[in-house]
Amino acid sequence: MPIVPVEARGTRVRGSDGRWYLDCLAAAGAMSLGWNHPVVTKAVTRTLDSGEPLLSLDFHTPARDAFVEALLGTLPPGLADDCVVHLCAPFPQEYRCPFGVGGAESMDLAVQSVDIFATVVERVQSSRRSDPLEVPCPT
């Protein structure tokens, strides 16, 4: 990419050449909220100032626990009672509601969820196991 961003706000990015550009590609992670969105910046700053560990993988943290509670709070009544959210890492069958950290992992978790829960699909092989992805169509 010929643009070297040095500043960004909302949907605009200023390149090292001093020109401002309209960002039409902001679709990765929190950037879909806009560059340096105040809500995201405040949350990151609050977490950094708290001393809470970052990139904690599978460890529970206050931020992760708050996120999971908020996520489960969006489910219909009764559904959250039997739901467990598993962030990152491999997907063992005892987890009912996996949540991935990226698109590829989320798709892999979705395929594995179909394998576990769907009754119409007879076989799904996960690409994580280095097998070809096979999703038979019900007839």
Short mmCIF file of N, CA and C in Angstrom, two decimals:
data_model
loop_
_atom_site.label_atom_id
_atom_site.label_comp_id
_atom_site.label_asym_id
_atom_site.label_seq_id
_atom_site.Cartn_x
_atom_site.Cartn_y
_atom_site.Cartn_z
N MET A 1 0.85 -1.17 0.00
CA MET A 1 0.00 0.00 0.00
C MET A 1 0.90 1.24 0.00
N PRO A 2 0.72 2.14 -0.92
CA PRO A 2 1.61 3.29 -1.01
C PRO A 2 1.37 4.34 0.08
N ILE A 3 0.26 4.27 0.79
CA ILE A 3 -0.03 5.26 1.83
C ILE A 3 0.58 4.77 3.14
N VAL A 4 1.34 5.62 3.79
CA VAL A 4 1.90 5.31 5.10
C VAL A 4 1.13 6.15 6.12
N PRO A 5 0.18 5.53 6.85
CA PRO A 5 -0.64 6.31 7.77
C PRO A 5 0.18 6.82 8.96
N VAL A 6 0.00 8.09 9.29
CA VAL A 6 0.67 8.67 10.46
C VAL A 6 -0.34 9.22 11.47
N GLU A 7 -1.58 9.37 11.04
CA GLU A 7 -2.65 9.85 11.91
C GLU A 7 -3.97 9.35 11.35
N ALA A 8 -4.91 9.05 12.25
CA ALA A 8 -6.21 8.57 11.78
C ALA A 8 -7.29 8.95 12.78
N ARG A 9 -8.42 9.40 12.27
CA ARG A 9 -9.59 9.76 13.08
C ARG A 9 -10.83 9.40 12.30
N GLY A 10 -11.70 8.63 12.92
CA GLY A 10 -12.96 8.28 12.26
C GLY A 10 -12.73 7.54 10.96
N THR A 11 -13.17 8.12 9.86
CA THR A 11 -13.02 7.47 8.55
C THR A 11 -11.88 8.07 7.74
N ARG A 12 -11.10 8.95 8.35
CA ARG A 12 -10.03 9.64 7.61
C ARG A 12 -8.66 9.22 8.12
N VAL A 13 -7.74 9.09 7.18
CA VAL A 13 -6.35 8.72 7.49
C VAL A 13 -5.44 9.74 6.83
N ARG A 14 -4.47 10.26 7.60
CA ARG A 14 -3.48 11.17 7.02
C ARG A 14 -2.21 10.39 6.74
N GLY A 15 -1.76 10.46 5.51
CA GLY A 15 -0.55 9.77 5.11
C GLY A 15 0.69 10.57 5.44
N SER A 16 1.85 9.92 5.33
CA SER A 16 3.12 10.60 5.61
C SER A 16 3.38 11.73 4.61
N ASP A 17 2.63 11.74 3.52
CA ASP A 17 2.75 12.83 2.54
C ASP A 17 1.94 14.06 2.95
N GLY A 18 1.24 13.99 4.10
CA GLY A 18 0.46 15.11 4.60
C GLY A 18 -0.97 15.16 4.09
N ARG A 19 -1.31 14.34 3.11
CA ARG A 19 -2.67 14.33 2.55
C ARG A 19 -3.59 13.48 3.41
N TRP A 20 -4.87 13.89 3.46
CA TRP A 20 -5.89 13.12 4.15
C TRP A 20 -6.61 12.24 3.14
N TYR A 21 -6.90 11.00 3.55
CA TYR A 21 -7.58 10.03 2.68
C TYR A 21 -8.82 9.53 3.39
N LEU A 22 -9.84 9.22 2.62
CA LEU A 22 -11.04 8.59 3.15
C LEU A 22 -10.78 7.09 3.18
N ASP A 23 -10.91 6.50 4.37
CA ASP A 23 -10.63 5.07 4.53
C ASP A 23 -11.87 4.27 4.15
N CYS A 24 -11.79 3.54 3.07
CA CYS A 24 -12.90 2.69 2.63
C CYS A 24 -12.61 1.22 2.93
N LEU A 25 -11.58 0.93 3.69
CA LEU A 25 -11.20 -0.45 3.98
C LEU A 25 -11.29 -0.80 5.46
N ALA A 26 -11.74 0.09 6.31
CA ALA A 26 -11.72 -0.14 7.75
C ALA A 26 -12.74 -1.21 8.14
N ALA A 27 -12.34 -2.44 8.02
CA ALA A 27 -13.25 -3.53 8.36
C ALA A 27 -12.57 -4.59 9.21
N ALA A 28 -11.44 -4.28 9.78
CA ALA A 28 -10.71 -5.26 10.59
C ALA A 28 -10.80 -4.88 12.06
N GLY A 29 -11.25 -5.82 12.88
CA GLY A 29 -11.30 -5.59 14.31
C GLY A 29 -12.13 -4.37 14.67
N ALA A 30 -11.61 -3.59 15.60
CA ALA A 30 -12.33 -2.41 16.08
C ALA A 30 -12.30 -1.26 15.08
N MET A 31 -11.52 -1.37 14.00
CA MET A 31 -11.47 -0.29 13.02
C MET A 31 -12.81 -0.07 12.34
N SER A 32 -13.70 -1.05 12.37
CA SER A 32 -15.01 -0.85 11.76
C SER A 32 -15.80 0.22 12.52
N LEU A 33 -15.36 0.55 13.73
CA LEU A 33 -15.97 1.64 14.49
C LEU A 33 -15.39 2.98 14.10
N GLY A 34 -14.35 2.98 13.30
CA GLY A 34 -13.64 4.20 12.93
C GLY A 34 -12.29 4.23 13.60
N TRP A 35 -11.34 4.85 12.94
CA TRP A 35 -9.99 4.95 13.51
C TRP A 35 -10.02 5.75 14.80
N ASN A 36 -9.36 5.23 15.83
CA ASN A 36 -9.25 5.90 17.13
C ASN A 36 -10.61 6.35 17.66
N HIS A 37 -11.60 5.49 17.52
CA HIS A 37 -12.94 5.81 18.02
C HIS A 37 -12.84 6.09 19.52
N PRO A 38 -13.48 7.15 20.01
CA PRO A 38 -13.35 7.52 21.41
C PRO A 38 -13.74 6.41 22.39
N VAL A 39 -14.75 5.62 22.08
CA VAL A 39 -15.16 4.54 22.98
C VAL A 39 -14.07 3.47 23.06
N VAL A 40 -13.49 3.12 21.91
CA VAL A 40 -12.43 2.12 21.88
C VAL A 40 -11.18 2.66 22.57
N THR A 41 -10.81 3.90 22.26
CA THR A 41 -9.63 4.51 22.88
C THR A 41 -9.77 4.57 24.39
N LYS A 42 -10.96 4.94 24.87
CA LYS A 42 -11.20 5.01 26.32
C LYS A 42 -11.08 3.62 26.96
N ALA A 43 -11.65 2.61 26.32
CA ALA A 43 -11.58 1.25 26.87
C ALA A 43 -10.14 0.74 26.90
N VAL A 44 -9.39 1.00 25.84
CA VAL A 44 -7.98 0.56 25.80
C VAL A 44 -7.18 1.29 26.88
N THR A 45 -7.37 2.60 26.98
CA THR A 45 -6.65 3.39 27.98
C THR A 45 -6.99 2.92 29.39
N ARG A 46 -8.28 2.68 29.65
CA ARG A 46 -8.71 2.21 30.96
C ARG A 46 -8.05 0.87 31.29
N THR A 47 -8.00 -0.04 30.32
CA THR A 47 -7.38 -1.34 30.55
C THR A 47 -5.88 -1.19 30.79
N LEU A 48 -5.21 -0.38 29.98
CA LEU A 48 -3.77 -0.17 30.16
C LEU A 48 -3.47 0.44 31.53
N ASP A 49 -4.27 1.42 31.94
CA ASP A 49 -4.06 2.08 33.22
C ASP A 49 -4.35 1.16 34.40
N SER A 50 -5.21 0.15 34.21
CA SER A 50 -5.58 -0.74 35.31
C SER A 50 -4.48 -1.73 35.67
N GLY A 51 -3.55 -1.96 34.74
CA GLY A 51 -2.52 -2.96 34.99
C GLY A 51 -2.99 -4.37 34.68
N GLU A 52 -4.23 -4.48 34.22
CA GLU A 52 -4.77 -5.80 33.86
C GLU A 52 -3.92 -6.41 32.75
N PRO A 53 -3.65 -7.72 32.83
CA PRO A 53 -2.82 -8.34 31.79
C PRO A 53 -3.47 -8.27 30.42
N LEU A 54 -2.65 -8.04 29.42
CA LEU A 54 -3.11 -8.03 28.03
C LEU A 54 -2.73 -9.35 27.38
N LEU A 55 -3.43 -9.72 26.33
CA LEU A 55 -3.14 -10.95 25.59
C LEU A 55 -3.03 -12.15 26.52
N SER A 56 -4.03 -12.31 27.36
CA SER A 56 -4.00 -13.35 28.38
C SER A 56 -4.45 -14.71 27.88
N LEU A 57 -4.68 -14.84 26.58
CA LEU A 57 -5.11 -16.10 25.97
C LEU A 57 -6.31 -16.68 26.70
N ASP A 58 -6.14 -17.81 27.37
CA ASP A 58 -7.29 -18.50 27.98
C ASP A 58 -7.52 -18.16 29.44
N PHE A 59 -6.74 -17.25 30.01
CA PHE A 59 -6.96 -16.86 31.40
C PHE A 59 -8.17 -15.94 31.49
N HIS A 60 -8.90 -16.07 32.57
CA HIS A 60 -10.01 -15.15 32.80
C HIS A 60 -9.45 -13.83 33.30
N THR A 61 -9.99 -12.74 32.82
CA THR A 61 -9.64 -11.40 33.29
C THR A 61 -10.93 -10.65 33.55
N PRO A 62 -10.88 -9.57 34.33
CA PRO A 62 -12.11 -8.80 34.56
C PRO A 62 -12.76 -8.32 33.25
N ALA A 63 -11.95 -7.89 32.29
CA ALA A 63 -12.51 -7.42 31.02
C ALA A 63 -13.18 -8.56 30.26
N ARG A 64 -12.54 -9.72 30.25
CA ARG A 64 -13.12 -10.88 29.56
C ARG A 64 -14.42 -11.30 30.24
N ASP A 65 -14.41 -11.36 31.56
CA ASP A 65 -15.62 -11.77 32.28
C ASP A 65 -16.77 -10.78 32.03
N ALA A 66 -16.46 -9.49 32.02
CA ALA A 66 -17.50 -8.48 31.74
C ALA A 66 -18.04 -8.64 30.33
N PHE A 67 -17.14 -8.92 29.37
CA PHE A 67 -17.57 -9.12 27.98
C PHE A 67 -18.49 -10.34 27.86
N VAL A 68 -18.10 -11.45 28.50
CA VAL A 68 -18.91 -12.67 28.42
C VAL A 68 -20.28 -12.44 29.05
N GLU A 69 -20.32 -11.77 30.19
CA GLU A 69 -21.60 -11.48 30.83
C GLU A 69 -22.48 -10.61 29.93
N ALA A 70 -21.88 -9.61 29.30
CA ALA A 70 -22.65 -8.75 28.39
C ALA A 70 -23.13 -9.55 27.18
N LEU A 71 -22.27 -10.42 26.65
CA LEU A 71 -22.64 -11.25 25.50
C LEU A 71 -23.80 -12.18 25.86
N LEU A 72 -23.68 -12.87 26.98
CA LEU A 72 -24.75 -13.78 27.40
C LEU A 72 -26.04 -13.02 27.70
N GLY A 73 -25.91 -11.77 28.13
CA GLY A 73 -27.08 -10.94 28.42
C GLY A 73 -27.88 -10.59 27.18
N THR A 74 -27.31 -10.80 26.00
CA THR A 74 -28.04 -10.51 24.77
C THR A 74 -28.89 -11.69 24.31
N LEU A 75 -28.71 -12.84 24.93
CA LEU A 75 -29.44 -14.04 24.52
C LEU A 75 -30.87 -14.02 25.06
N PRO A 76 -31.77 -14.74 24.39
CA PRO A 76 -33.15 -14.84 24.89
C PRO A 76 -33.18 -15.47 26.28
N PRO A 77 -34.19 -15.14 27.08
CA PRO A 77 -34.30 -15.69 28.43
C PRO A 77 -34.22 -17.22 28.42
N GLY A 78 -33.45 -17.76 29.35
CA GLY A 78 -33.31 -19.21 29.47
C GLY A 78 -32.18 -19.80 28.66
N LEU A 79 -31.85 -19.21 27.53
CA LEU A 79 -30.80 -19.76 26.68
C LEU A 79 -29.42 -19.60 27.32
N ALA A 80 -29.17 -18.48 27.96
CA ALA A 80 -27.86 -18.22 28.57
C ALA A 80 -27.59 -19.16 29.74
N ASP A 81 -28.65 -19.72 30.34
CA ASP A 81 -28.47 -20.60 31.50
C ASP A 81 -27.66 -21.84 31.15
N ASP A 82 -27.79 -22.33 29.93
CA ASP A 82 -27.10 -23.54 29.51
C ASP A 82 -25.95 -23.24 28.56
N CYS A 83 -25.52 -22.01 28.50
CA CYS A 83 -24.52 -21.61 27.52
C CYS A 83 -23.19 -21.33 28.19
N VAL A 84 -22.12 -21.80 27.56
CA VAL A 84 -20.76 -21.50 28.01
C VAL A 84 -20.04 -20.87 26.83
N VAL A 85 -19.35 -19.77 27.07
CA VAL A 85 -18.59 -19.11 26.01
C VAL A 85 -17.13 -19.49 26.17
N HIS A 86 -16.54 -19.92 25.09
CA HIS A 86 -15.12 -20.29 25.11
C HIS A 86 -14.40 -19.39 24.12
N LEU A 87 -13.49 -18.58 24.60
CA LEU A 87 -12.76 -17.65 23.75
C LEU A 87 -11.42 -18.24 23.36
N CYS A 88 -11.11 -18.21 22.06
CA CYS A 88 -9.81 -18.64 21.56
C CYS A 88 -9.62 -20.15 21.77
N ALA A 89 -8.46 -20.65 21.57
CA ALA A 89 -8.04 -22.02 21.84
C ALA A 89 -8.90 -23.08 21.15
N PRO A 90 -8.46 -24.33 21.18
CA PRO A 90 -9.23 -25.41 20.54
C PRO A 90 -10.61 -25.56 21.14
N PHE A 91 -11.49 -26.19 20.39
CA PHE A 91 -12.91 -26.26 20.73
C PHE A 91 -13.30 -27.66 21.18
N PRO A 92 -13.23 -27.94 22.48
CA PRO A 92 -13.70 -29.24 22.95
C PRO A 92 -15.22 -29.31 22.91
N GLN A 93 -15.76 -30.50 22.85
CA GLN A 93 -17.20 -30.65 22.65
C GLN A 93 -18.05 -30.16 23.81
N GLU A 94 -17.48 -30.03 25.01
CA GLU A 94 -18.32 -29.61 26.13
C GLU A 94 -18.69 -28.13 26.08
N TYR A 95 -18.05 -27.36 25.23
CA TYR A 95 -18.41 -25.95 25.11
C TYR A 95 -19.55 -25.81 24.13
N ARG A 96 -20.56 -25.06 24.53
CA ARG A 96 -21.76 -24.97 23.70
C ARG A 96 -21.78 -23.73 22.82
N CYS A 97 -21.09 -22.67 23.20
CA CYS A 97 -21.12 -21.43 22.43
C CYS A 97 -19.70 -20.90 22.24
N PRO A 98 -18.97 -21.43 21.28
CA PRO A 98 -17.60 -20.94 21.09
C PRO A 98 -17.59 -19.55 20.47
N PHE A 99 -16.49 -18.84 20.68
CA PHE A 99 -16.35 -17.50 20.13
C PHE A 99 -14.91 -17.33 19.70
N GLY A 100 -14.68 -17.07 18.44
CA GLY A 100 -13.32 -16.97 17.92
C GLY A 100 -12.80 -15.55 17.94
N VAL A 101 -11.49 -15.43 17.79
CA VAL A 101 -10.86 -14.11 17.82
C VAL A 101 -10.66 -13.53 16.43
N GLY A 102 -10.87 -14.31 15.40
CA GLY A 102 -10.70 -13.81 14.04
C GLY A 102 -11.65 -14.53 13.10
N GLY A 103 -11.68 -14.09 11.85
CA GLY A 103 -12.60 -14.67 10.89
C GLY A 103 -12.35 -16.14 10.63
N ALA A 104 -11.08 -16.52 10.42
CA ALA A 104 -10.77 -17.92 10.12
C ALA A 104 -11.10 -18.81 11.31
N GLU A 105 -10.71 -18.38 12.50
CA GLU A 105 -11.01 -19.18 13.68
C GLU A 105 -12.51 -19.25 13.93
N SER A 106 -13.20 -18.15 13.74
CA SER A 106 -14.65 -18.15 13.93
C SER A 106 -15.34 -19.10 12.96
N MET A 107 -14.88 -19.12 11.70
CA MET A 107 -15.46 -20.05 10.72
C MET A 107 -15.17 -21.49 11.12
N ASP A 108 -13.95 -21.76 11.58
CA ASP A 108 -13.60 -23.10 12.01
C ASP A 108 -14.49 -23.52 13.18
N LEU A 109 -14.70 -22.62 14.14
CA LEU A 109 -15.57 -22.93 15.27
C LEU A 109 -17.01 -23.13 14.83
N ALA A 110 -17.45 -22.35 13.86
CA ALA A 110 -18.82 -22.51 13.34
C ALA A 110 -18.99 -23.88 12.70
N VAL A 111 -18.00 -24.30 11.92
CA VAL A 111 -18.07 -25.62 11.27
C VAL A 111 -18.08 -26.72 12.33
N GLN A 112 -17.25 -26.58 13.35
CA GLN A 112 -17.24 -27.58 14.41
C GLN A 112 -18.56 -27.58 15.18
N SER A 113 -19.16 -26.41 15.36
CA SER A 113 -20.45 -26.33 16.04
C SER A 113 -21.52 -27.05 15.24
N VAL A 114 -21.50 -26.87 13.93
CA VAL A 114 -22.45 -27.57 13.07
C VAL A 114 -22.26 -29.07 13.23
N ASP A 115 -21.02 -29.51 13.27
CA ASP A 115 -20.72 -30.93 13.42
C ASP A 115 -21.31 -31.47 14.72
N ILE A 116 -21.25 -30.68 15.76
CA ILE A 116 -21.72 -31.13 17.07
C ILE A 116 -23.23 -31.02 17.20
N PHE A 117 -23.82 -29.96 16.71
CA PHE A 117 -25.23 -29.68 17.00
C PHE A 117 -26.22 -29.99 15.90
N ALA A 118 -25.84 -29.86 14.66
CA ALA A 118 -26.82 -30.04 13.59
C ALA A 118 -27.14 -31.51 13.40
N THR A 119 -28.38 -31.79 13.19
CA THR A 119 -28.78 -33.18 12.95
C THR A 119 -28.88 -33.49 11.47
N VAL A 120 -28.99 -32.45 10.64
CA VAL A 120 -29.09 -32.67 9.20
C VAL A 120 -27.76 -32.97 8.55
N VAL A 121 -26.72 -32.39 9.07
CA VAL A 121 -25.40 -32.58 8.48
C VAL A 121 -24.76 -33.81 9.10
N GLU A 122 -24.42 -34.76 8.26
CA GLU A 122 -23.87 -36.01 8.77
C GLU A 122 -22.40 -35.92 9.12
N ARG A 123 -21.65 -35.11 8.36
CA ARG A 123 -20.22 -35.09 8.60
C ARG A 123 -19.61 -33.74 8.20
N VAL A 124 -18.84 -33.18 9.11
CA VAL A 124 -18.08 -31.97 8.82
C VAL A 124 -16.68 -32.20 9.34
N GLN A 125 -15.71 -32.05 8.48
CA GLN A 125 -14.33 -32.19 8.93
C GLN A 125 -13.71 -30.81 9.03
N SER A 126 -13.12 -30.53 10.16
CA SER A 126 -12.54 -29.22 10.38
C SER A 126 -11.22 -29.07 9.66
N SER A 127 -11.01 -27.90 9.07
CA SER A 127 -9.74 -27.62 8.42
C SER A 127 -8.61 -27.53 9.44
N ARG A 128 -8.94 -27.32 10.71
CA ARG A 128 -7.92 -27.27 11.75
C ARG A 128 -7.20 -28.62 11.86
N ARG A 129 -7.90 -29.69 11.52
CA ARG A 129 -7.29 -31.02 11.61
C ARG A 129 -6.58 -31.39 10.31
N SER A 130 -6.34 -30.40 9.46
CA SER A 130 -5.64 -30.57 8.19
C SER A 130 -6.37 -31.49 7.22
N ASP A 131 -7.66 -31.69 7.43
CA ASP A 131 -8.47 -32.48 6.51
C ASP A 131 -9.20 -31.52 5.58
N PRO A 132 -9.59 -32.00 4.42
CA PRO A 132 -10.40 -31.13 3.56
C PRO A 132 -11.74 -30.84 4.23
N LEU A 133 -12.24 -29.67 4.01
CA LEU A 133 -13.52 -29.28 4.58
C LEU A 133 -14.64 -29.92 3.77
N GLU A 134 -15.41 -30.78 4.40
CA GLU A 134 -16.50 -31.47 3.72
C GLU A 134 -17.81 -31.15 4.43
N VAL A 135 -18.70 -30.51 3.74
CA VAL A 135 -20.01 -30.22 4.30
C VAL A 135 -21.05 -30.79 3.35
N PRO A 136 -21.54 -32.01 3.63
CA PRO A 136 -22.52 -32.62 2.74
C PRO A 136 -23.83 -31.85 2.75
N CYS A 137 -24.45 -31.76 1.61
CA CYS A 137 -25.76 -31.12 1.51
C CYS A 137 -26.83 -32.16 1.82
N PRO A 138 -27.79 -31.82 2.69
CA PRO A 138 -28.88 -32.76 2.94
C PRO A 138 -29.72 -32.93 1.68
N THR A 139 -30.18 -34.14 1.45
CA THR A 139 -30.98 -34.41 0.25
C THR A 139 -32.45 -34.50 0.58
#
